Tab-separated table of C-alpha atoms (C1' of nucleotides) in Angstrom:
chain	number	residue	atom	x	y	z
A	1	MET	CA	16.944	1.012	22.197
A	2	PHE	CA	15.414	2.003	18.898
A	3	GLY	CA	17.013	3.032	15.655
A	4	LEU	CA	15.569	5.019	12.791
A	5	ALA	CA	17.099	4.704	9.342
A	6	ASP	CA	16.056	7.287	6.791
A	7	VAL	CA	17.245	7.401	3.192
A	8	ASN	CA	18.638	10.816	2.259
A	9	SER	CA	16.513	12.642	-0.343
A	10	PHE	CA	14.996	9.276	-1.188
A	11	TYR	CA	13.182	9.909	-4.496
A	12	ALA	CA	15.906	12.145	-5.842
A	13	SER	CA	18.573	9.607	-4.860
A	14	CYS	CA	16.626	6.839	-6.623
A	15	GLU	CA	16.584	8.886	-9.812
A	16	ALA	CA	20.356	9.370	-9.652
A	17	LEU	CA	21.125	5.744	-8.825
A	18	PHE	CA	21.128	4.495	-12.420
A	19	ARG	CA	22.223	7.830	-13.846
A	20	PRO	CA	25.802	8.347	-12.657
A	21	ASP	CA	25.913	11.458	-14.810
A	22	LEU	CA	23.455	13.106	-12.391
A	23	ARG	CA	25.385	12.533	-9.156
A	24	GLY	CA	25.721	15.759	-7.249
A	25	LYS	CA	23.499	17.650	-9.685
A	26	PRO	CA	20.273	19.455	-8.719
A	27	ILE	CA	17.448	16.914	-9.079
A	28	VAL	CA	13.772	17.544	-8.464
A	29	VAL	CA	10.953	14.973	-8.327
A	30	LEU	CA	7.359	16.042	-8.905
A	31	SER	CA	4.084	14.745	-7.473
A	32	ASN	CA	1.506	12.970	-9.616
A	33	ASN	CA	0.387	15.032	-12.588
A	34	ASP	CA	3.704	16.844	-12.323
A	35	GLY	CA	1.959	19.105	-9.823
A	36	CYS	CA	4.248	19.976	-6.910
A	37	VAL	CA	7.869	19.512	-5.900
A	38	ILE	CA	7.973	16.542	-3.509
A	39	ALA	CA	11.675	15.700	-3.384
A	40	ARG	CA	14.960	17.530	-3.982
A	41	SER	CA	18.559	16.424	-4.087
A	42	ALA	CA	21.080	18.320	-1.965
A	43	GLY	CA	21.989	20.319	-5.072
A	44	ALA	CA	18.382	21.370	-5.650
A	45	LYS	CA	17.959	22.340	-2.012
A	46	ALA	CA	21.076	24.473	-2.266
A	47	LEU	CA	19.522	26.336	-5.195
A	48	GLY	CA	16.637	27.274	-2.917
A	49	ILE	CA	13.924	25.165	-4.563
A	50	LYS	CA	11.300	24.692	-1.882
A	51	MET	CA	9.404	21.559	-0.919
A	52	GLY	CA	5.753	21.423	-1.923
A	53	VAL	CA	5.666	24.392	-4.265
A	54	PRO	CA	3.594	24.091	-7.453
A	55	TRP	CA	5.941	23.196	-10.268
A	56	PHE	CA	4.586	25.794	-12.685
A	57	GLN	CA	5.670	28.504	-10.236
A	58	VAL	CA	9.284	27.340	-10.263
A	59	LYS	CA	11.258	29.142	-12.931
A	60	ILE	CA	14.078	26.713	-13.571
A	61	GLN	CA	15.422	28.729	-16.476
A	62	ASP	CA	16.417	31.387	-13.923
A	63	TYR	CA	18.721	29.086	-12.011
A	64	PRO	CA	22.444	29.255	-12.664
A	65	GLU	CA	22.685	25.500	-13.019
A	66	LYS	CA	20.706	22.927	-15.021
A	67	VAL	CA	17.991	21.329	-12.886
A	68	TYR	CA	17.038	17.724	-13.727
A	69	VAL	CA	13.324	17.136	-13.307
A	70	PHE	CA	11.459	13.826	-12.973
A	71	SER	CA	7.830	12.735	-12.705
A	72	SER	CA	7.434	10.425	-9.742
A	73	ASN	CA	8.196	6.794	-10.529
A	74	TYR	CA	6.678	4.856	-7.660
A	75	ALA	CA	7.466	1.450	-9.134
A	76	LEU	CA	11.163	2.342	-8.951
A	77	TYR	CA	11.025	3.874	-5.460
A	78	HIS	CA	9.066	0.979	-4.093
A	79	SER	CA	11.477	-1.631	-5.382
A	80	LEU	CA	14.500	0.263	-4.028
A	81	SER	CA	12.741	0.668	-0.698
A	82	GLN	CA	12.457	-3.130	-0.530
A	83	ARG	CA	16.188	-3.442	-1.156
A	84	VAL	CA	16.984	-1.049	1.690
A	85	MET	CA	14.618	-2.989	3.926
A	86	SER	CA	16.378	-6.284	3.111
A	87	ALA	CA	19.789	-4.757	3.710
A	88	LEU	CA	18.699	-3.535	7.146
A	89	GLU	CA	17.212	-6.911	8.020
A	90	GLU	CA	20.594	-8.489	7.396
A	91	MET	CA	21.960	-6.515	10.330
A	92	THR	CA	18.998	-6.162	12.705
A	93	PRO	CA	16.432	-8.927	12.978
A	94	LYS	CA	13.488	-6.675	13.810
A	95	VAL	CA	12.644	-3.925	11.341
A	96	GLU	CA	9.426	-1.939	11.074
A	97	PRO	CA	8.846	-0.293	7.705
A	98	TYR	CA	7.475	3.085	8.733
A	99	SER	CA	7.286	4.777	5.373
A	100	ILE	CA	8.734	4.253	1.936
A	101	ASP	CA	12.068	5.729	3.046
A	102	GLU	CA	12.136	5.223	6.818
A	103	MET	CA	12.509	2.110	8.935
A	104	PHE	CA	12.466	1.694	12.703
A	105	LEU	CA	14.896	-0.868	14.122
A	106	ASP	CA	14.833	-2.809	17.364
A	107	LEU	CA	18.345	-2.640	18.824
A	108	THR	CA	17.717	-4.665	21.962
A	109	GLY	CA	20.397	-7.210	21.119
A	110	ILE	CA	23.093	-4.622	20.392
A	111	ASP	CA	22.990	-3.258	23.940
A	112	GLY	CA	26.280	-3.880	25.686
A	113	CYS	CA	27.863	-5.621	22.681
A	114	GLU	CA	28.766	-2.693	20.517
A	115	ASP	CA	28.839	1.072	20.752
A	116	PHE	CA	25.598	2.346	19.234
A	117	GLU	CA	27.160	4.903	16.951
A	118	HIS	CA	29.675	2.372	15.752
A	119	PHE	CA	26.787	0.073	14.916
A	120	GLY	CA	24.990	2.941	13.134
A	121	ARG	CA	28.023	3.574	10.953
A	122	ARG	CA	28.311	-0.099	10.060
A	123	LEU	CA	24.627	-0.123	9.148
A	124	ARG	CA	25.146	2.878	6.956
A	125	SER	CA	28.024	1.415	5.030
A	126	HIS	CA	26.216	-1.904	4.623
A	127	VAL	CA	23.177	-0.220	3.083
A	128	LEU	CA	25.409	1.878	0.853
A	129	ALA	CA	27.365	-1.172	-0.304
A	130	THR	CA	24.266	-3.245	-1.096
A	131	THR	CA	21.905	-0.595	-2.497
A	132	GLY	CA	23.953	2.447	-3.425
A	133	LEU	CA	21.725	4.596	-1.215
A	134	ILE	CA	22.807	6.597	1.815
A	135	VAL	CA	20.828	6.390	5.034
A	136	GLY	CA	20.895	8.669	8.050
A	137	CYS	CA	20.569	6.928	11.390
A	138	GLY	CA	19.192	8.129	14.706
A	139	LEU	CA	19.321	5.985	17.837
A	140	GLY	CA	17.528	6.449	21.136
A	141	PRO	CA	15.663	4.773	24.001
A	142	THR	CA	12.264	5.629	22.436
A	143	LYS	CA	10.951	6.003	18.896
A	144	THR	CA	10.438	9.733	19.406
A	145	LEU	CA	14.007	10.209	20.637
A	146	SER	CA	15.413	8.171	17.757
A	147	LYS	CA	13.501	10.497	15.414
A	148	SER	CA	14.960	13.525	17.177
A	149	ALA	CA	18.420	11.992	16.923
A	150	GLN	CA	17.909	11.412	13.225
A	151	TRP	CA	16.772	15.024	12.794
A	152	ALA	CA	19.889	16.237	14.568
A	153	SER	CA	22.170	13.938	12.558
A	154	LYS	CA	21.160	15.942	9.497
A	155	GLU	CA	21.261	19.281	11.256
A	156	TRP	CA	24.755	18.835	12.674
A	157	LYS	CA	27.157	17.867	9.936
A	158	GLN	CA	29.935	16.784	12.312
A	159	PHE	CA	27.981	13.609	13.124
A	160	HIS	CA	28.079	12.431	9.498
A	161	GLY	CA	24.556	11.088	9.590
A	162	VAL	CA	24.743	8.903	12.708
A	163	LEU	CA	23.781	10.083	16.179
A	164	ALA	CA	22.901	8.120	19.319
A	165	LEU	CA	21.096	9.346	22.409
A	166	THR	CA	21.604	7.085	25.419
A	167	PRO	CA	20.545	7.224	29.062
A	168	GLN	CA	24.275	7.100	29.881
A	169	ASN	CA	24.752	10.497	28.301
A	170	PRO	CA	21.833	12.676	29.470
A	171	LYS	CA	23.790	15.845	28.771
A	172	ARG	CA	23.774	15.192	25.020
A	173	THR	CA	20.026	14.478	25.004
A	174	GLU	CA	19.422	17.752	26.843
A	175	THR	CA	21.574	19.760	24.473
A	176	LEU	CA	19.862	18.251	21.473
A	177	LEU	CA	16.334	18.765	22.757
A	178	ALA	CA	17.133	22.335	23.773
A	179	SER	CA	18.031	23.093	20.175
A	180	GLN	CA	15.073	21.304	18.562
A	181	PRO	CA	12.038	23.505	17.873
A	182	VAL	CA	8.778	21.881	19.033
A	183	GLU	CA	7.313	21.654	15.549
A	184	GLU	CA	10.261	19.475	14.504
A	185	ILE	CA	9.312	16.815	17.053
A	186	TRP	CA	7.707	13.658	15.686
A	187	GLY	CA	3.990	13.984	16.413
A	188	VAL	CA	3.903	17.763	16.706
A	189	GLY	CA	2.620	19.473	13.585
A	190	ARG	CA	2.009	23.097	12.701
A	191	ARG	CA	-1.262	23.448	14.620
A	192	ILE	CA	-0.103	22.051	17.929
A	193	GLY	CA	3.270	23.720	17.471
A	194	LYS	CA	1.550	27.120	17.333
A	195	ARG	CA	-0.536	26.417	20.409
A	196	LEU	CA	2.539	25.307	22.332
A	197	ASN	CA	4.390	28.450	21.262
A	198	LEU	CA	1.545	30.550	22.639
A	199	MET	CA	2.068	28.813	25.974
A	200	GLY	CA	5.729	29.792	25.810
A	201	ILE	CA	6.934	26.301	24.879
A	202	GLU	CA	9.336	26.575	21.986
A	203	THR	CA	11.870	23.787	22.304
A	204	ALA	CA	11.624	20.031	22.707
A	205	LEU	CA	13.350	20.322	26.073
A	206	GLN	CA	10.690	22.734	27.349
A	207	LEU	CA	7.965	20.350	26.208
A	208	ALA	CA	9.718	17.433	27.875
A	209	ARG	CA	9.641	19.332	31.176
A	210	VAL	CA	5.864	19.897	31.173
A	211	ASN	CA	3.714	17.708	33.411
A	212	PRO	CA	2.208	14.976	31.172
A	213	ALA	CA	-1.147	15.205	32.974
A	214	LEU	CA	-1.402	18.866	32.076
A	215	ILE	CA	-0.675	18.079	28.442
A	216	ARG	CA	-3.303	15.373	28.426
A	217	LYS	CA	-5.882	17.771	29.825
A	218	ASN	CA	-5.130	20.558	27.365
A	219	PHE	CA	-4.294	18.476	24.296
A	220	SER	CA	-4.705	14.703	24.096
A	221	VAL	CA	-3.202	11.380	25.032
A	222	VAL	CA	-1.262	11.470	21.796
A	223	LEU	CA	0.788	14.472	22.848
A	224	GLU	CA	1.074	13.088	26.370
A	225	ARG	CA	2.794	10.041	24.904
A	226	THR	CA	5.176	12.325	23.012
A	227	VAL	CA	6.117	14.089	26.261
A	228	ARG	CA	6.763	10.789	28.002
A	229	GLU	CA	8.796	9.506	25.063
A	230	LEU	CA	10.954	12.637	25.117
A	231	ASN	CA	11.760	11.724	28.721
A	232	GLY	CA	12.925	8.273	27.727
A	233	GLU	CA	9.751	6.380	28.637
A	234	SER	CA	8.902	4.150	25.689
A	235	CYS	CA	5.172	4.334	24.871
A	236	ILE	CA	5.141	3.422	21.188
A	237	PRO	CA	6.281	-0.130	20.491
A	238	LEU	CA	7.974	-1.454	17.379
A	239	GLU	CA	5.477	-3.131	15.063
A	240	GLU	CA	7.115	-5.751	12.943
A	241	MET	CA	3.902	-6.975	11.366
A	242	PRO	CA	1.991	-4.097	9.870
A	243	PRO	CA	-1.518	-4.054	11.404
A	244	ALA	CA	-4.351	-4.867	9.010
A	245	LYS	CA	-5.474	-1.847	7.022
A	246	GLN	CA	-8.703	-0.189	8.056
A	247	GLN	CA	-9.245	1.833	4.954
A	248	ILE	CA	-8.230	1.824	1.299
A	249	VAL	CA	-8.242	5.021	-0.720
A	250	CYS	CA	-7.689	5.422	-4.415
A	251	SER	CA	-7.861	8.989	-5.630
A	252	ARG	CA	-6.174	11.057	-8.279
A	253	SER	CA	-6.133	14.487	-9.831
A	254	PHE	CA	-6.805	14.472	-13.561
A	255	GLY	CA	-4.328	15.462	-16.233
A	256	GLU	CA	-7.131	17.470	-17.814
A	257	ARG	CA	-10.319	18.705	-16.187
A	258	ILE	CA	-13.296	16.371	-16.519
A	259	THR	CA	-16.573	17.892	-17.670
A	260	SER	CA	-18.574	14.905	-18.932
A	261	LYS	CA	-20.217	12.335	-16.743
A	262	VAL	CA	-19.000	9.506	-18.966
A	263	SER	CA	-15.385	10.483	-18.357
A	264	MET	CA	-16.013	10.690	-14.624
A	265	GLN	CA	-17.582	7.242	-14.702
A	266	GLN	CA	-14.504	5.902	-16.490
A	267	ALA	CA	-12.153	7.450	-13.962
A	268	LEU	CA	-14.106	6.175	-10.968
A	269	CYS	CA	-14.408	2.784	-12.592
A	270	GLN	CA	-10.630	2.641	-12.845
A	271	TYR	CA	-10.100	3.747	-9.236
A	272	ALA	CA	-12.725	1.257	-8.061
A	273	THR	CA	-10.893	-1.524	-9.898
A	274	ARG	CA	-7.579	-0.546	-8.340
A	275	ALA	CA	-9.089	-0.226	-4.864
A	276	ALA	CA	-10.703	-3.660	-5.195
A	277	GLU	CA	-7.357	-5.170	-6.208
A	278	LYS	CA	-5.724	-3.683	-3.134
A	279	LEU	CA	-8.578	-4.999	-1.007
A	280	ARG	CA	-8.074	-8.543	-2.295
A	281	GLY	CA	-4.342	-8.159	-1.756
A	282	GLU	CA	-5.134	-7.567	1.928
A	283	ASN	CA	-7.466	-10.594	2.050
A	284	GLN	CA	-10.251	-8.337	3.201
A	285	ASN	CA	-13.849	-7.621	2.288
A	286	CYS	CA	-15.369	-4.181	2.618
A	287	ARG	CA	-18.835	-3.182	3.600
A	288	HIS	CA	-18.693	0.548	3.145
A	289	ILE	CA	-17.903	2.351	-0.084
A	290	GLY	CA	-17.468	6.101	-0.478
A	291	VAL	CA	-16.989	8.305	-3.522
A	292	PHE	CA	-15.918	11.934	-3.735
A	293	ILE	CA	-15.554	14.404	-6.589
A	294	ARG	CA	-14.328	17.985	-6.529
A	295	THR	CA	-13.476	20.935	-8.716
A	296	SER	CA	-10.284	22.922	-8.242
A	297	PRO	CA	-10.245	25.090	-5.118
A	298	HIS	CA	-7.724	27.354	-6.865
A	299	ALA	CA	-9.684	28.083	-10.048
A	300	GLN	CA	-10.547	31.761	-10.314
A	301	GLY	CA	-14.036	32.759	-11.398
A	302	GLU	CA	-15.399	29.291	-10.712
A	303	VAL	CA	-17.525	28.320	-7.758
A	304	PHE	CA	-15.931	25.447	-5.899
A	305	TYR	CA	-17.923	22.247	-5.761
A	306	GLY	CA	-16.956	19.216	-3.760
A	307	ASN	CA	-19.180	16.467	-2.512
A	308	SER	CA	-19.061	12.905	-1.285
A	309	ALA	CA	-21.475	10.058	-0.747
A	310	GLY	CA	-21.246	6.681	0.909
A	311	GLU	CA	-23.150	3.444	0.968
A	312	LYS	CA	-23.292	0.457	3.246
A	313	LEU	CA	-23.620	-2.850	1.421
A	314	ALA	CA	-25.894	-5.653	2.560
A	315	ILE	CA	-23.029	-8.143	2.323
A	316	PRO	CA	-19.276	-7.402	2.573
A	317	THR	CA	-17.558	-7.838	-0.780
A	318	GLN	CA	-14.195	-7.932	-2.537
A	319	ASP	CA	-15.712	-8.318	-5.992
A	320	THR	CA	-14.736	-5.528	-8.375
A	321	ARG	CA	-18.194	-5.627	-9.946
A	322	ASP	CA	-19.948	-4.850	-6.661
A	323	ILE	CA	-17.602	-1.972	-5.982
A	324	ILE	CA	-17.973	-0.490	-9.450
A	325	GLU	CA	-21.764	-0.752	-9.234
A	326	ALA	CA	-21.834	1.022	-5.891
A	327	ALA	CA	-19.463	3.709	-7.128
A	328	MET	CA	-21.688	4.411	-10.123
A	329	ARG	CA	-24.783	4.684	-7.924
A	330	LEU	CA	-22.946	7.038	-5.581
A	331	LEU	CA	-21.749	9.195	-8.449
A	332	ASP	CA	-25.373	9.630	-9.557
A	333	CYS	CA	-26.116	11.138	-6.135
A	334	ILE	CA	-23.427	13.812	-6.235
A	335	TRP	CA	-22.767	14.544	-9.928
A	336	LEU	CA	-23.487	18.122	-10.963
A	337	GLU	CA	-23.478	18.983	-14.645
A	338	GLY	CA	-21.510	21.972	-15.892
A	339	ARG	CA	-18.515	21.831	-13.548
A	340	ARG	CA	-14.847	21.338	-14.366
A	341	TYR	CA	-13.774	18.514	-12.083
A	342	MET	CA	-10.183	18.267	-10.978
A	343	LYS	CA	-10.116	15.219	-8.745
A	344	ALA	CA	-12.119	12.198	-7.700
A	345	GLY	CA	-11.608	9.179	-5.538
A	346	ILE	CA	-13.056	6.146	-3.874
A	347	THR	CA	-12.680	4.873	-0.312
A	348	LEU	CA	-13.333	1.406	1.056
A	349	ASP	CA	-14.073	0.949	4.771
A	350	ASP	CA	-15.514	-1.400	7.345
A	351	PHE	CA	-13.457	-4.504	6.613
A	352	THR	CA	-13.920	-8.135	7.533
A	353	PRO	CA	-11.249	-10.711	6.758
A	354	ASN	CA	-11.831	-13.417	4.137
A	355	GLY	CA	-13.780	-16.392	5.349
A	356	VAL	CA	-15.698	-14.810	8.212
A	357	ASN	CA	-18.537	-13.318	6.219
A	358	GLN	CA	-21.750	-13.779	8.077
A	359	LEU	CA	-24.821	-13.756	5.867
A	360	ASN	CA	-28.044	-12.330	7.127
A	361	LEU	CA	-30.533	-15.113	7.804
A	362	PHE	CA	-33.437	-13.277	6.215
A	363	ASP	CA	-31.537	-11.509	3.502
A	364	GLU	CA	-32.639	-12.463	0.048
A	365	ARG	CA	-29.517	-11.165	-1.614
A	366	GLN	CA	-26.965	-13.880	-2.010
A	367	PRO	CA	-23.306	-13.335	-2.825
A	368	ARG	CA	-22.322	-13.722	-6.451
A	369	ARG	CA	-21.495	-17.230	-7.556
A	370	ASN	CA	-17.861	-18.018	-8.327
A	371	SER	CA	-16.885	-14.479	-7.430
A	372	ALA	CA	-13.629	-15.472	-5.736
A	373	GLN	CA	-12.518	-17.656	-8.637
A	374	LEU	CA	-13.276	-14.994	-11.202
A	375	MET	CA	-11.420	-12.302	-9.265
A	376	LYS	CA	-8.445	-14.616	-8.800
A	377	ILE	CA	-8.236	-15.254	-12.539
A	378	LEU	CA	-8.467	-11.529	-13.177
A	379	ASP	CA	-5.685	-10.764	-10.697
A	380	ASP	CA	-3.509	-13.608	-11.972
A	381	ILE	CA	-3.734	-12.381	-15.561
A	382	ASN	CA	-2.987	-8.808	-14.564
A	383	HIS	CA	-0.027	-9.817	-12.398
A	384	SER	CA	1.416	-12.160	-15.022
A	385	GLY	CA	3.068	-9.357	-16.964
A	386	LEU	CA	1.681	-10.938	-20.150
A	387	GLY	CA	-1.428	-8.855	-20.609
A	388	ASN	CA	-4.254	-6.981	-19.001
A	389	VAL	CA	-7.980	-7.411	-18.749
A	390	TRP	CA	-10.230	-4.697	-17.444
A	391	PHE	CA	-13.842	-3.658	-17.214
A	392	ALA	CA	-15.283	-1.904	-20.231
A	393	GLY	CA	-16.477	0.942	-18.041
A	394	GLN	CA	-12.871	2.118	-17.630
A	395	GLY	CA	-12.644	3.130	-21.273
A	396	ILE	CA	-9.441	3.326	-23.299
A	397	ASN	CA	-7.170	6.203	-24.235
A	398	THR	CA	-8.757	8.515	-21.760
A	399	GLU	CA	-7.741	12.145	-22.063
A	400	TRP	CA	-7.979	12.788	-18.321
A	401	LYS	CA	-5.269	10.322	-17.342
A	402	MET	CA	-2.360	11.381	-15.221
A	403	LYS	CA	0.332	13.626	-16.634
A	404	ARG	CA	3.830	12.160	-16.225
A	405	ASP	CA	5.838	13.848	-18.892
A	406	MET	CA	9.270	13.316	-17.326
A	407	LEU	CA	9.107	9.719	-16.196
A	408	SER	CA	12.345	7.801	-15.758
A	409	PRO	CA	12.664	4.148	-16.926
A	410	GLY	CA	11.633	1.238	-14.696
A	411	TRP	CA	15.291	0.366	-14.068
A	412	THR	CA	14.496	-2.357	-11.551
A	413	THR	CA	10.925	-3.309	-12.427
A	414	CYS	CA	10.762	-3.737	-16.193
A	415	TRP	CA	12.891	-6.148	-18.242
A	416	ALA	CA	13.064	-3.804	-21.210
A	417	ASP	CA	14.389	-0.985	-19.014
A	418	ILE	CA	17.284	-2.809	-17.368
A	419	PRO	CA	20.336	-0.547	-17.421
A	420	LYS	CA	23.021	-1.590	-19.897
A	421	ALA	CA	26.705	-1.427	-19.084
A	422	ARG	CA	29.261	-1.134	-21.820
A	423	VAL	CA	32.993	-1.722	-21.536
A	424	LEU	CA	34.923	0.831	-23.535
B	1	DT	C1'	-38.341	22.960	44.824
B	2	DC	C1'	-37.425	18.950	42.410
B	3	DT	C1'	-36.397	15.777	36.574
B	4	DG	C1'	-30.894	9.454	36.924
B	5	DG	C1'	-27.051	6.776	35.864
B	6	DG	C1'	-24.394	4.124	33.077
B	7	DG	C1'	-23.337	2.432	29.010
B	8	DT	C1'	-22.508	1.408	23.597
B	9	DC	C1'	-22.102	2.572	18.889
B	10	DC	C1'	-21.582	5.611	15.093
B	11	DT	C1'	-20.059	9.697	12.590
B	12	DA	C1'	-17.732	13.895	11.483
B	13	DG	C1'	-14.000	16.533	12.109
B	14	DG	C1'	-9.404	17.558	13.493
B	15	DA	C1'	-4.835	16.488	14.208
B	16	DC	C1'	-0.840	14.044	12.746
B	17	DC	C1'	2.575	11.255	9.595
B	18	DC	C1'	5.369	10.476	5.124
C	1	DT	C1'	-3.132	26.853	-18.353
C	2	DC	C1'	-0.781	24.517	-14.391
C	3	DT	C1'	-1.417	23.361	-6.988
C	4	DG	C1'	-0.186	15.095	-4.669
C	5	DG	C1'	-1.727	10.694	-2.584
C	6	DG	C1'	-2.519	7.588	1.093
C	7	DG	C1'	-2.807	6.583	5.563
C	8	DT	C1'	-3.554	6.595	11.207
C	9	DC	C1'	-5.538	7.839	15.665
C	10	DC	C1'	-8.385	10.531	18.899
C	11	DT	C1'	-12.311	13.324	20.445
C	12	DA	C1'	-16.820	15.221	20.853
C	13	DG	C1'	-21.440	14.802	20.254
C	14	DG	C1'	-25.681	12.510	19.063
C	15	DA	C1'	-28.675	8.484	19.053
C	16	DC	C1'	-29.905	4.836	21.356
C	17	DC	C1'	-30.212	1.113	25.110
C	18	DC	C1'	-31.890	-0.427	29.898
DNA sequence: TCTGGGGTCCTAGGACCC
DNA sequence: TCTGGGGTCCTAGGACCC
């Protein structure tokens, strides 16, 4: 048996956690640059504020109630996610962090000892007691079914956020799947949902009844696995140890459009630095580096321009200097003067773990001397919380940096921001 | 008239997830 | 004026090998 724990309205709940005055109020969290709505509290959903809409299109002054708006505060969300994770691990030994607000649980040991829904409710109150956050919990014989159960636990209020599907109760599984539209199934998105609809398949139950071989022929093995999982055949295992990353991306929209090459170089230099830090954090070296830049696809009266370029290095690296150098060369290949750029990013690919770098026998280029030591010192200083060092190419006080006008304090990540309690 | 068989590797693009 | 960021996996097709 698998479980799926999902924190209700995660980002919005995090914002309310240290602001008791906001409990039950409409809360909205915006994407980077305060661009789109990416999370809403129950109150905000009730007002009809939609997920993913551009913030400037939302007229909050028209709502009957005050809406509390926040820029996204990933340091806060990440630290609270860790707390939820620890709380879950206290009750189930095997937990797979699936996303910042969702964790899969291995319930093998619970089988036969405790009623699954009873266990789910205990889990829920334990997480609430230790973190102040409320999780929904779906349980089922496969990951896909536990996702469906979790979906239904929100849909049907009488379950109070905990629902178990078991082989002992096939009737309940059938009823649930018959009421779940295909595009709500884990692994079925809008595209495949539409195609299935055209074939007359509209509910999860209908999909479950299709011959898997037929699905494989017309779609792919991925959807075939989904069909099998809906029938209780577990095809997707729990992964306790996250597999090594295969790619690192660092990209961002700008607070203000970039028009000068120097500014673009600064931005890419910063993203390259960040990407290289992540790479070292994974104990990996990369061999392929890619850069992309683009103007806004929404701008009226402007011709869209987007381009990317990539380069394969002679020797895999994790040295920030190599990555910045490559990024600057790549920018030279794709930079076009006279455009208003909205976004840029860098990708690192083709990894080899530390310590297995094979040099080319005839290659004259040698790796930099003392690279590892220098990068370690750099990372140590920047992680110390005492100061920062960076490459001059990043510039200072850059006008294009991200807009985060409504950022909440780092309640759990910054000493100066620790909440203060006062006894009256 | 007739033009093999079996394989690997790489890339781009499409789909999905949160 | 203003529209997010970071990932994964699979497939098809081309280049190349013997």
